[in-house]
C-alpha positions as protocol buffer text, in pm:
chain_id: "A"
residue {
  index: 1
  type: MET
  ca { x: 591 y: -1206 z: -2326 }
}
residue {
  index: 2
  type: ASN
  ca { x: 393 y: -1475 z: -2148 }
}
residue {
  index: 3
  type: PHE
  ca { x: 435 y: -1604 z: -1795 }
}
residue {
  index: 4
  type: VAL
  ca { x: 668 y: -1904 z: -1832 }
}
residue {
  index: 5
  type: VAL
  ca { x: 733 y: -2184 z: -1582 }
}
residue {
  index: 6
  type: ALA
  ca { x: 1018 y: -2433 z: -1639 }
}
residue {
  index: 7
  type: ARG
  ca { x: 1227 y: -2689 z: -1458 }
}
residue {
  index: 8
  type: ASN
  ca { x: 1553 y: -2556 z: -1320 }
}
residue {
  index: 9
  type: PRO
  ca { x: 1836 y: -2736 z: -1505 }
}
residue {
  index: 10
  type: ASP
  ca { x: 2078 y: -2667 z: -1218 }
}
residue {
  index: 11
  type: PRO
  ca { x: 2095 y: -2997 z: -1022 }
}
residue {
  index: 12
  type: ASP
  ca { x: 2256 y: -2830 z: -722 }
}
residue {
  index: 13
  type: SER
  ca { x: 1982 y: -2573 z: -671 }
}
residue {
  index: 14
  type: ARG
  ca { x: 1735 y: -2617 z: -385 }
}
residue {
  index: 15
  type: LEU
  ca { x: 1475 y: -2430 z: -593 }
}
residue {
  index: 16
  type: PRO
  ca { x: 1368 y: -2677 z: -863 }
}
residue {
  index: 17
  type: TYR
  ca { x: 1169 y: -2442 z: -1089 }
}
residue {
  index: 18
  type: LEU
  ca { x: 1211 y: -2121 z: -1286 }
}
residue {
  index: 19
  type: VAL
  ca { x: 955 y: -1853 z: -1367 }
}
residue {
  index: 20
  type: ARG
  ca { x: 985 y: -1560 z: -1606 }
}
residue {
  index: 21
  type: LEU
  ca { x: 772 y: -1250 z: -1555 }
}
residue {
  index: 22
  type: PRO
  ca { x: 699 y: -1014 z: -1844 }
}
residue {
  index: 23
  type: ILE
  ca { x: 838 y: -710 z: -1661 }
}
residue {
  index: 24
  type: ASP
  ca { x: 1175 y: -533 z: -1647 }
}
residue {
  index: 25
  type: GLY
  ca { x: 1274 y: -699 z: -1974 }
}
residue {
  index: 26
  type: GLY
  ca { x: 1189 y: -1045 z: -1840 }
}
residue {
  index: 27
  type: LEU
  ca { x: 1243 y: -1095 z: -1467 }
}
residue {
  index: 28
  type: ILE
  ca { x: 1367 y: -1449 z: -1400 }
}
residue {
  index: 29
  type: LEU
  ca { x: 1329 y: -1614 z: -1060 }
}
residue {
  index: 30
  type: LYS
  ca { x: 1413 y: -1951 z: -912 }
}
residue {
  index: 31
  type: VAL
  ca { x: 1112 y: -2079 z: -718 }
}
residue {
  index: 32
  type: ARG
  ca { x: 1031 y: -2365 z: -486 }
}
residue {
  index: 33
  type: ASP
  ca { x: 699 y: -2458 z: -651 }
}
residue {
  index: 34
  type: THR
  ca { x: 505 y: -2390 z: -970 }
}
residue {
  index: 35
  type: TRP
  ca { x: 225 y: -2200 z: -790 }
}
residue {
  index: 36
  type: PRO
  ca { x: 157 y: -2091 z: -428 }
}
residue {
  index: 37
  type: ARG
  ca { x: -123 y: -2341 z: -357 }
}
residue {
  index: 38
  type: THR
  ca { x: -81 y: -2415 z: 14 }
}
residue {
  index: 39
  type: SER
  ca { x: 176 y: -2162 z: 136 }
}
residue {
  index: 40
  type: ARG
  ca { x: 396 y: -1881 z: 17 }
}
residue {
  index: 41
  type: VAL
  ca { x: 665 y: -1983 z: -228 }
}
residue {
  index: 42
  type: PHE
  ca { x: 1020 y: -1865 z: -169 }
}
residue {
  index: 43
  type: CYS
  ca { x: 1197 y: -1718 z: -473 }
}
residue {
  index: 44
  type: ALA
  ca { x: 1545 y: -1596 z: -566 }
}
residue {
  index: 45
  type: ARG
  ca { x: 1675 y: -1393 z: -856 }
}
residue {
  index: 46
  type: VAL
  ca { x: 1851 y: -1552 z: -1154 }
}
residue {
  index: 47
  type: GLU
  ca { x: 2130 y: -1324 z: -1270 }
}
residue {
  index: 48
  type: ASP
  ca { x: 2264 y: -1537 z: -1557 }
}
residue {
  index: 49
  type: GLY
  ca { x: 1961 y: -1513 z: -1782 }
}
residue {
  index: 50
  type: TRP
  ca { x: 1717 y: -1778 z: -1900 }
}
residue {
  index: 51
  type: PRO
  ca { x: 1889 y: -2116 z: -1957 }
}
residue {
  index: 52
  type: PRO
  ca { x: 1810 y: -2237 z: -2309 }
}
residue {
  index: 53
  type: GLU
  ca { x: 1800 y: -2601 z: -2196 }
}
residue {
  index: 54
  type: ALA
  ca { x: 1525 y: -2541 z: -1941 }
}
residue {
  index: 55
  type: GLU
  ca { x: 1221 y: -2768 z: -1989 }
}
residue {
  index: 56
  type: ILE
  ca { x: 907 y: -2556 z: -2024 }
}
residue {
  index: 57
  type: ILE
  ca { x: 620 y: -2670 z: -1800 }
}
residue {
  index: 58
  type: ASP
  ca { x: 373 y: -2385 z: -1850 }
}
residue {
  index: 59
  type: ASP
  ca { x: 343 y: -2091 z: -2088 }
}
residue {
  index: 60
  type: VAL
  ca { x: 43 y: -1870 z: -2009 }
}
residue {
  index: 61
  type: PRO
  ca { x: -73 y: -1537 z: -2160 }
}
residue {
  index: 62
  type: VAL
  ca { x: -65 y: -1249 z: -1914 }
}
residue {
  index: 63
  type: THR
  ca { x: -354 y: -1009 z: -1854 }
}
residue {
  index: 64
  type: LEU
  ca { x: -165 y: -785 z: -1611 }
}
residue {
  index: 65
  type: CYS
  ca { x: 188 y: -767 z: -1475 }
}
residue {
  index: 66
  type: ARG
  ca { x: 249 y: -443 z: -1289 }
}
residue {
  index: 67
  type: ARG
  ca { x: 489 y: -328 z: -1021 }
}
residue {
  index: 68
  type: ARG
  ca { x: 323 y: -163 z: -720 }
}
residue {
  index: 69
  type: GLY
  ca { x: 588 y: -41 z: -479 }
}
residue {
  index: 70
  type: VAL
  ca { x: 763 y: -346 z: -337 }
}
residue {
  index: 71
  type: ALA
  ca { x: 522 y: -591 z: -499 }
}
residue {
  index: 72
  type: ILE
  ca { x: 445 y: -716 z: -850 }
}
residue {
  index: 73
  type: ASP
  ca { x: 84 y: -805 z: -926 }
}
residue {
  index: 74
  type: LEU
  ca { x: 40 y: -1086 z: -1178 }
}
residue {
  index: 75
  type: VAL
  ca { x: -289 y: -1177 z: -1346 }
}
residue {
  index: 76
  type: LEU
  ca { x: -291 y: -1466 z: -1594 }
}
residue {
  index: 77
  type: ASP
  ca { x: -537 y: -1528 z: -1874 }
}
residue {
  index: 78
  type: ARG
  ca { x: -683 y: -1854 z: -1746 }
}
residue {
  index: 79
  type: PRO
  ca { x: -990 y: -1941 z: -1535 }
}
residue {
  index: 80
  type: ARG
  ca { x: -810 y: -2086 z: -1231 }
}
residue {
  index: 81
  type: GLU
  ca { x: -487 y: -2006 z: -1046 }
}
residue {
  index: 82
  type: ASN
  ca { x: -476 y: -1675 z: -1225 }
}
residue {
  index: 83
  type: ARG
  ca { x: -405 y: -1409 z: -958 }
}
residue {
  index: 84
  type: SER
  ca { x: -89 y: -1385 z: -751 }
}
residue {
  index: 85
  type: GLN
  ca { x: 166 y: -1141 z: -618 }
}
residue {
  index: 86
  type: PHE
  ca { x: 544 y: -1133 z: -577 }
}
residue {
  index: 87
  type: VAL
  ca { x: 655 y: -940 z: -268 }
}
residue {
  index: 88
  type: PHE
  ca { x: 1016 y: -815 z: -244 }
}
residue {
  index: 89
  type: THR
  ca { x: 1137 y: -770 z: 114 }
}
residue {
  index: 90
  type: THR
  ca { x: 1454 y: -733 z: 316 }
}
residue {
  index: 91
  type: LEU
  ca { x: 1504 y: -1017 z: 562 }
}
residue {
  index: 92
  type: PRO
  ca { x: 1641 y: -957 z: 915 }
}
residue {
  index: 93
  type: SER
  ca { x: 1974 y: -1097 z: 791 }
}
residue {
  index: 94
  type: GLY
  ca { x: 1993 y: -813 z: 538 }
}
residue {
  index: 95
  type: ARG
  ca { x: 1946 y: -1037 z: 234 }
}
residue {
  index: 96
  type: GLU
  ca { x: 1669 y: -988 z: -17 }
}
residue {
  index: 97
  type: GLY
  ca { x: 1364 y: -1207 z: 29 }
}
residue {
  index: 98
  type: ILE
  ca { x: 1111 y: -1267 z: -249 }
}
residue {
  index: 99
  type: PHE
  ca { x: 783 y: -1443 z: -172 }
}
residue {
  index: 100
  type: TRP
  ca { x: 520 y: -1554 z: -422 }
}
residue {
  index: 101
  type: GLN
  ca { x: 172 y: -1554 z: -271 }
}
residue {
  index: 102
  type: THR
  ca { x: -199 y: -1564 z: -343 }
}
residue {
  index: 103
  type: ARG
  ca { x: -491 y: -1434 z: -143 }
}
residue {
  index: 104
  type: LYS
  ca { x: -582 y: -1789 z: -43 }
}
residue {
  index: 105
  type: VAL
  ca { x: -250 y: -1863 z: 124 }
}
residue {
  index: 106
  type: VAL
  ca { x: -158 y: -1517 z: 248 }
}
residue {
  index: 107
  type: THR
  ca { x: -271 y: -1589 z: 606 }
}
residue {
  index: 108
  type: THR
  ca { x: -85 y: -1919 z: 638 }
}
residue {
  index: 109
  type: ALA
  ca { x: 263 y: -1766 z: 669 }
}
residue {
  index: 110
  type: ARG
  ca { x: 408 y: -1422 z: 727 }
}
residue {
  index: 111
  type: PRO
  ca { x: 777 y: -1439 z: 627 }
}
residue {
  index: 112
  type: GLY
  ca { x: 965 y: -1190 z: 839 }
}
residue {
  index: 113
  type: ALA
  ca { x: 652 y: -982 z: 885 }
}
residue {
  index: 114
  type: ARG
  ca { x: 644 y: -738 z: 1170 }
}
residue {
  index: 115
  type: ILE
  ca { x: 304 y: -590 z: 1248 }
}
residue {
  index: 116
  type: PRO
  ca { x: 357 y: -232 z: 1362 }
}
residue {
  index: 117
  type: GLY
  ca { x: 238 y: -112 z: 1699 }
}
residue {
  index: 118
  type: ARG
  ca { x: 182 y: 256 z: 1768 }
}
residue {
  index: 119
  type: ARG
  ca { x: 453 y: 368 z: 1526 }
}
residue {
  index: 120
  type: ALA
  ca { x: 338 y: 448 z: 1174 }
}
residue {
  index: 121
  type: SER
  ca { x: 455 y: 160 z: 953 }
}
residue {
  index: 122
  type: GLY
  ca { x: 741 y: 85 z: 1191 }
}
residue {
  index: 123
  type: ILE
  ca { x: 913 y: 422 z: 1142 }
}
residue {
  index: 124
  type: ARG
  ca { x: 1092 y: 511 z: 1463 }
}
residue {
  index: 125
  type: GLU
  ca { x: 1058 y: 888 z: 1430 }
}
residue {
  index: 126
  type: LEU
  ca { x: 820 y: 1029 z: 1172 }
}
residue {
  index: 127
  type: VAL
  ca { x: 878 y: 1396 z: 1086 }
}
residue {
  index: 128
  type: ILE
  ca { x: 566 y: 1562 z: 946 }
}
residue {
  index: 129
  type: VAL
  ca { x: 587 y: 1897 z: 770 }
}
residue {
  index: 130
  type: VAL
  ca { x: 295 y: 2131 z: 847 }
}
residue {
  index: 131
  type: ASP
  ca { x: 215 y: 2407 z: 600 }
}
residue {
  index: 132
  type: THR
  ca { x: 276 y: 2756 z: 739 }
}
residue {
  index: 133
  type: ARG
  ca { x: -71 y: 2865 z: 625 }
}
residue {
  index: 134
  type: GLU
  ca { x: -247 y: 2589 z: 818 }
}
residue {
  index: 135
  type: ARG
  ca { x: -452 y: 2733 z: 1106 }
}
residue {
  index: 136
  type: TYR
  ca { x: -508 y: 2519 z: 1416 }
}
residue {
  index: 137
  type: PRO
  ca { x: -295 y: 2233 z: 1279 }
}
residue {
  index: 138
  type: TYR
  ca { x: -273 y: 1878 z: 1403 }
}
residue {
  index: 139
  type: GLY
  ca { x: -12 y: 1846 z: 1676 }
}
residue {
  index: 140
  type: PHE
  ca { x: 22 y: 1464 z: 1660 }
}
residue {
  index: 141
  type: SER
  ca { x: 79 y: 1474 z: 2036 }
}
residue {
  index: 142
  type: LYS
  ca { x: -68 y: 1125 z: 2083 }
}
residue {
  index: 143
  type: GLN
  ca { x: 131 y: 981 z: 1794 }
}
residue {
  index: 144
  type: GLN
  ca { x: 503 y: 913 z: 1771 }
}
residue {
  index: 145
  type: ALA
  ca { x: 578 y: 1200 z: 1535 }
}
residue {
  index: 146
  type: THR
  ca { x: 741 y: 1541 z: 1538 }
}
residue {
  index: 147
  type: THR
  ca { x: 626 y: 1839 z: 1334 }
}
residue {
  index: 148
  type: VAL
  ca { x: 808 y: 2121 z: 1158 }
}
residue {
  index: 149
  type: ARG
  ca { x: 661 y: 2428 z: 992 }
}
residue {
  index: 150
  type: ASP
  ca { x: 736 y: 2504 z: 628 }
}
residue {
  index: 151
  type: ALA
  ca { x: 560 y: 2632 z: 317 }
}
residue {
  index: 152
  type: LEU
  ca { x: 410 y: 2350 z: 109 }
}
residue {
  index: 153
  type: THR
  ca { x: 323 y: 2385 z: -258 }
}
residue {
  index: 154
  type: ALA
  ca { x: 28 y: 2149 z: -210 }
}
residue {
  index: 155
  type: GLY
  ca { x: -154 y: 2002 z: 87 }
}
residue {
  index: 156
  type: ASP
  ca { x: -145 y: 2087 z: 456 }
}
residue {
  index: 157
  type: TYR
  ca { x: 73 y: 1801 z: 586 }
}
residue {
  index: 158
  type: ALA
  ca { x: 360 y: 1622 z: 417 }
}
residue {
  index: 159
  type: VAL
  ca { x: 654 y: 1386 z: 459 }
}
residue {
  index: 160
  type: ARG
  ca { x: 975 y: 1439 z: 269 }
}
residue {
  index: 161
  type: SER
  ca { x: 1268 y: 1231 z: 153 }
}
residue {
  index: 162
  type: GLU
  ca { x: 1619 y: 1278 z: 286 }
}
residue {
  index: 163
  type: VAL
  ca { x: 1692 y: 1526 z: 7 }
}
residue {
  index: 164
  type: GLY
  ca { x: 1382 y: 1730 z: 88 }
}
residue {
  index: 165
  type: THR
  ca { x: 1152 y: 1629 z: -196 }
}
residue {
  index: 166
  type: PRO
  ca { x: 786 y: 1559 z: -108 }
}
residue {
  index: 167
  type: VAL
  ca { x: 690 y: 1192 z: -73 }
}
residue {
  index: 168
  type: ALA
  ca { x: 322 y: 1234 z: 17 }
}
residue {
  index: 169
  type: VAL
  ca { x: 84 y: 1511 z: 121 }
}
residue {
  index: 170
  type: VAL
  ca { x: -256 y: 1531 z: 291 }
}
residue {
  index: 171
  type: GLU
  ca { x: -506 y: 1812 z: 245 }
}
residue {
  index: 172
  type: ARG
  ca { x: -731 y: 1868 z: 550 }
}
residue {
  index: 173
  type: LYS
  ca { x: -1084 y: 2000 z: 510 }
}
residue {
  index: 174
  type: SER
  ca { x: -1386 y: 2060 z: 725 }
}
residue {
  index: 175
  type: LEU
  ca { x: -1725 y: 1977 z: 580 }
}
residue {
  index: 176
  type: THR
  ca { x: -1789 y: 2349 z: 531 }
}
residue {
  index: 177
  type: ASP
  ca { x: -1463 y: 2389 z: 338 }
}
residue {
  index: 178
  type: LEU
  ca { x: -1544 y: 2089 z: 120 }
}
residue {
  index: 179
  type: ALA
  ca { x: -1898 y: 2209 z: 49 }
}
residue {
  index: 180
  type: SER
  ca { x: -1772 y: 2554 z: -45 }
}
residue {
  index: 181
  type: ALA
  ca { x: -1499 y: 2416 z: -274 }
}
residue {
  index: 182
  type: LEU
  ca { x: -1751 y: 2188 z: -445 }
}
residue {
  index: 183
  type: SER
  ca { x: -2005 y: 2467 z: -489 }
}
residue {
  index: 184
  type: ASN
  ca { x: -1770 y: 2726 z: -638 }
}
residue {
  index: 185
  type: GLY
  ca { x: -1569 y: 2475 z: -843 }
}
residue {
  index: 186
  type: THR
  ca { x: -1232 y: 2537 z: -680 }
}
residue {
  index: 187
  type: LEU
  ca { x: -1190 y: 2176 z: -558 }
}
residue {
  index: 188
  type: VAL
  ca { x: -1089 y: 2057 z: -904 }
}
residue {
  index: 189
  type: PHE
  ca { x: -798 y: 2301 z: -905 }
}
residue {
  index: 190
  type: GLU
  ca { x: -687 y: 2186 z: -561 }
}
residue {
  index: 191
  type: LEU
  ca { x: -698 y: 1821 z: -671 }
}
residue {
  index: 192
  type: ALA
  ca { x: -510 y: 1904 z: -989 }
}
residue {
  index: 193
  type: LYS
  ca { x: -231 y: 2051 z: -775 }
}
residue {
  index: 194
  type: LEU
  ca { x: -231 y: 1743 z: -551 }
}
residue {
  index: 195
  type: THR
  ca { x: -184 y: 1515 z: -853 }
}
residue {
  index: 196
  type: GLU
  ca { x: 158 y: 1673 z: -901 }
}
residue {
  index: 197
  type: MET
  ca { x: 268 y: 1505 z: -577 }
}
residue {
  index: 198
  type: PRO
  ca { x: 389 y: 1140 z: -574 }
}
residue {
  index: 199
  type: ARG
  ca { x: 104 y: 1048 z: -335 }
}
residue {
  index: 200
  type: ALA
  ca { x: -177 y: 1262 z: -202 }
}
residue {
  index: 201
  type: ALA
  ca { x: -508 y: 1239 z: -19 }
}
residue {
  index: 202
  type: VAL
  ca { x: -782 y: 1461 z: 120 }
}
residue {
  index: 203
  type: VAL
  ca { x: -917 y: 1399 z: 470 }
}
residue {
  index: 204
  type: VAL
  ca { x: -1255 y: 1546 z: 566 }
}
residue {
  index: 205
  type: GLU
  ca { x: -1334 y: 1595 z: 934 }
}
residue {
  index: 206
  type: ASP
  ca { x: -1696 y: 1486 z: 920 }
}
residue {
  index: 207
  type: ARG
  ca { x: -1932 y: 1210 z: 816 }
}
residue {
  index: 208
  type: TYR
  ca { x: -2021 y: 1156 z: 452 }
}
residue {
  index: 209
  type: GLY
  ca { x: -2387 y: 1141 z: 557 }
}
residue {
  index: 210
  type: ASN
  ca { x: -2372 y: 1506 z: 666 }
}
residue {
  index: 211
  type: LEU
  ca { x: -2279 y: 1600 z: 311 }
}
residue {
  index: 212
  type: LEU
  ca { x: -2610 y: 1456 z: 194 }
}
residue {
  index: 213
  type: LYS
  ca { x: -2811 y: 1685 z: 419 }
}
residue {
  index: 214
  type: HIS
  ca { x: -2595 y: 1997 z: 395 }
}
residue {
  index: 215
  type: ALA
  ca { x: -2796 y: 2318 z: 411 }
}
residue {
  index: 216
  type: TYR
  ca { x: -2817 y: 2588 z: 143 }
}
residue {
  index: 217
  type: THR
  ca { x: -2763 y: 2346 z: -147 }
}
residue {
  index: 218
  type: PRO
  ca { x: -3012 y: 2143 z: -351 }
}
residue {
  index: 219
  type: ALA
  ca { x: -3054 y: 1783 z: -239 }
}
residue {
  index: 220
  type: GLY
  ca { x: -2796 y: 1559 z: -404 }
}
residue {
  index: 221
  type: PHE
  ca { x: -2593 y: 1844 z: -553 }
}
residue {
  index: 222
  type: LEU
  ca { x: -2283 y: 1813 z: -333 }
}
residue {
  index: 223
  type: PRO
  ca { x: -2262 y: 1430 z: -344 }
}
residue {
  index: 224
  type: ASP
  ca { x: -2301 y: 1443 z: -721 }
}
residue {
  index: 225
  type: MET
  ca { x: -2025 y: 1702 z: -759 }
}
residue {
  index: 226
  type: LEU
  ca { x: -1799 y: 1504 z: -525 }
}
residue {
  index: 227
  type: ALA
  ca { x: -1855 y: 1187 z: -728 }
}
residue {
  index: 228
  type: ARG
  ca { x: -1763 y: 1373 z: -1046 }
}
residue {
  index: 229
  type: VAL
  ca { x: -1433 y: 1507 z: -915 }
}
residue {
  index: 230
  type: GLN
  ca { x: -1342 y: 1167 z: -768 }
}
residue {
  index: 231
  type: VAL
  ca { x: -1394 y: 1007 z: -1108 }
}
residue {
  index: 232
  type: ARG
  ca { x: -1189 y: 1282 z: -1269 }
}
residue {
  index: 233
  type: TYR
  ca { x: -903 y: 1243 z: -1020 }
}
residue {
  index: 234
  type: PRO
  ca { x: -913 y: 876 z: -913 }
}
residue {
  index: 235
  type: GLU
  ca { x: -555 y: 884 z: -783 }
}
residue {
  index: 236
  type: ILE
  ca { x: -652 y: 1120 z: -500 }
}
residue {
  index: 237
  type: ALA
  ca { x: -825 y: 946 z: -208 }
}
residue {
  index: 238
  type: ILE
  ca { x: -1096 y: 1151 z: -33 }
}
residue {
  index: 239
  type: VAL
  ca { x: -1158 y: 1005 z: 312 }
}
residue {
  index: 240
  type: PHE
  ca { x: -1431 y: 1102 z: 558 }
}
residue {
  index: 241
  type: LEU
  ca { x: -1344 y: 1071 z: 930 }
}
residue {
  index: 242
  type: GLU
  ca { x: -1617 y: 1172 z: 1171 }
}
residue {
  index: 243
  type: THR
  ca { x: -1396 y: 1342 z: 1432 }
}
residue {
  index: 244
  type: ARG
  ca { x: -1082 y: 1554 z: 1434 }
}
residue {
  index: 245
  type: PRO
  ca { x: -880 y: 1299 z: 1640 }
}
residue {
  index: 246
  type: LEU
  ca { x: -966 y: 1024 z: 1391 }
}
residue {
  index: 247
  type: ALA
  ca { x: -867 y: 1245 z: 1099 }
}
residue {
  index: 248
  type: GLU
  ca { x: -539 y: 1326 z: 1275 }
}
residue {
  index: 249
  type: GLU
  ca { x: -469 y: 956 z: 1335 }
}
residue {
  index: 250
  type: TRP
  ca { x: -550 y: 867 z: 974 }
}
residue {
  index: 251
  type: THR
  ca { x: -320 y: 1143 z: 846 }
}
residue {
  index: 252
  type: PHE
  ca { x: -40 y: 1012 z: 1068 }
}
residue {
  index: 253
  type: ARG
  ca { x: -86 y: 654 z: 943 }
}
residue {
  index: 254
  type: TYR
  ca { x: -117 y: 754 z: 578 }
}
residue {
  index: 255
  type: LEU
  ca { x: 198 y: 965 z: 576 }
}
residue {
  index: 256
  type: GLY
  ca { x: 391 y: 697 z: 763 }
}
residue {
  index: 257
  type: ALA
  ca { x: 285 y: 427 z: 518 }
}
residue {
  index: 258
  type: ALA
  ca { x: 375 y: 649 z: 224 }
}
residue {
  index: 259
  type: LEU
  ca { x: 723 y: 715 z: 361 }
}
residue {
  index: 260
  type: ALA
  ca { x: 777 y: 344 z: 435 }
}
residue {
  index: 261
  type: GLU
  ca { x: 672 y: 256 z: 81 }
}
residue {
  index: 262
  type: PHE
  ca { x: 908 y: 518 z: -62 }
}
residue {
  index: 263
  type: GLU
  ca { x: 1201 y: 393 z: 143 }
}
residue {
  index: 264
  type: SER
  ca { x: 1128 y: 34 z: 40 }
}
residue {
  index: 265
  type: GLU
  ca { x: 1126 y: 137 z: -325 }
}
residue {
  index: 266
  type: GLN
  ca { x: 1464 y: 301 z: -270 }
}
residue {
  index: 267
  type: HIS
  ca { x: 1594 y: -20 z: -104 }
}
residue {
  index: 268
  type: THR
  ca { x: 1681 y: 170 z: 212 }
}
residue {
  index: 269
  type: GLY
  ca { x: 1448 y: -7 z: 454 }
}
residue {
  index: 270
  type: ALA
  ca { x: 1629 y: -238 z: 694 }
}
residue {
  index: 271
  type: GLN
  ca { x: 1329 y: -460 z: 757 }
}
residue {
  index: 272
  type: MET
  ca { x: 990 y: -539 z: 613 }
}
residue {
  index: 273
  type: ARG
  ca { x: 740 y: -269 z: 703 }
}
residue {
  index: 274
  type: ALA
  ca { x: 365 y: -237 z: 704 }
}
residue {
  index: 275
  type: ALA
  ca { x: 354 y: -103 z: 349 }
}
residue {
  index: 276
  type: GLU
  ca { x: 518 y: -429 z: 236 }
}
residue {
  index: 277
  type: LEU
  ca { x: 267 y: -654 z: 410 }
}
residue {
  index: 278
  type: PRO
  ca { x: -22 y: -818 z: 226 }
}
residue {
  index: 279
  type: LEU
  ca { x: -337 y: -613 z: 250 }
}
residue {
  index: 280
  type: ASP
  ca { x: -507 y: -871 z: 470 }
}
residue {
  index: 281
  type: TYR
  ca { x: -220 y: -945 z: 708 }
}
residue {
  index: 282
  type: GLY
  ca { x: -444 y: -847 z: 997 }
}
residue {
  index: 283
  type: ALA
  ca { x: -668 y: -1145 z: 925 }
}
residue {
  index: 284
  type: VAL
  ca { x: -419 y: -1378 z: 1091 }
}
residue {
  index: 285
  type: SER
  ca { x: -602 y: -1514 z: 1391 }
}
residue {
  index: 286
  type: PRO
  ca { x: -423 y: -1529 z: 1726 }
}
residue {
  index: 287
  type: ARG
  ca { x: -336 y: -1861 z: 1883 }
}
residue {
  index: 288
  type: PRO
  ca { x: -622 y: -1993 z: 2093 }
}
residue {
  index: 289
  type: SER
  ca { x: -572 y: -1965 z: 2465 }
}
residue {
  index: 290
  type: LYS
  ca { x: -510 y: -2285 z: 2660 }
}
residue {
  index: 291
  type: ARG
  ca { x: -707 y: -2151 z: 2953 }
}
residue {
  index: 292
  type: ARG
  ca { x: -1063 y: -2271 z: 2982 }
}
residue {
  index: 293
  type: HIS
  ca { x: -1331 y: -2008 z: 3013 }
}
residue {
  index: 294
  type: LYS
  ca { x: -1642 y: -2056 z: 3214 }
}
residue {
  index: 295
  type: THR
  ca { x: -1958 y: -2077 z: 3008 }
}
residue {
  index: 296
  type: ASP
  ca { x: -2271 y: -1893 z: 3103 }
}
residue {
  index: 297
  type: ALA
  ca { x: -2535 y: -2102 z: 3268 }
}
């Protein structure tokens, strides 16, 4: 199926166009415009199917149409106006909100967006499960989270769904642990176990540069082995954070975002959360201050 744009034959509709996405058997939406050129385009579902009398405006081959959590990425086979995204949210009123956006217009409007503060992805109380075998674990004392001890089948830290199934896990390693696992070949088995989880990552409490100059190994051996396992398991992020507090903070944010994404996929989130925001929502510049500042002489 191609990406199809047509005029909405319903004269009473405030959304004058229709689009059909080649996903879920042909997802049909009413839209305000034919492409998000200057701002986000509001959309609504069409439950009655594609009207046969609709006048086709555009019919474009699709390179990619894939659902990613609460969003659908759309890539068209044409040189211009070819990349966009449909974001499915829950408005403060409780109704579903669908917004069609491109990277160019993503900073011009943030429909219902709520940038989180100290809470991870807006979750009021994040419960993090710490593996019983983890020595000197993160306490998350500076973050708004509580911890419980339990045996994990993979990873050192995890968040779970309401029924107790794992949503995401994080494996913590020191640089010495990582170097040892790379040297003896056990890291590939650890990553293979992590791939069985819905989402997983490895956080290393050190700088990547220190891996390059690690003692007792030939120059370039460890970085080369790390690159090989990352190519073999691309779904597992391996992140280097230079201090333990930064690694703890990153783990807190990652697990919170994973849980928010899971809840959004299950349509249980009451409001739009950080995982539903465009990747560059932080690029929105603040309003300029009306106060005049003195300039240096």
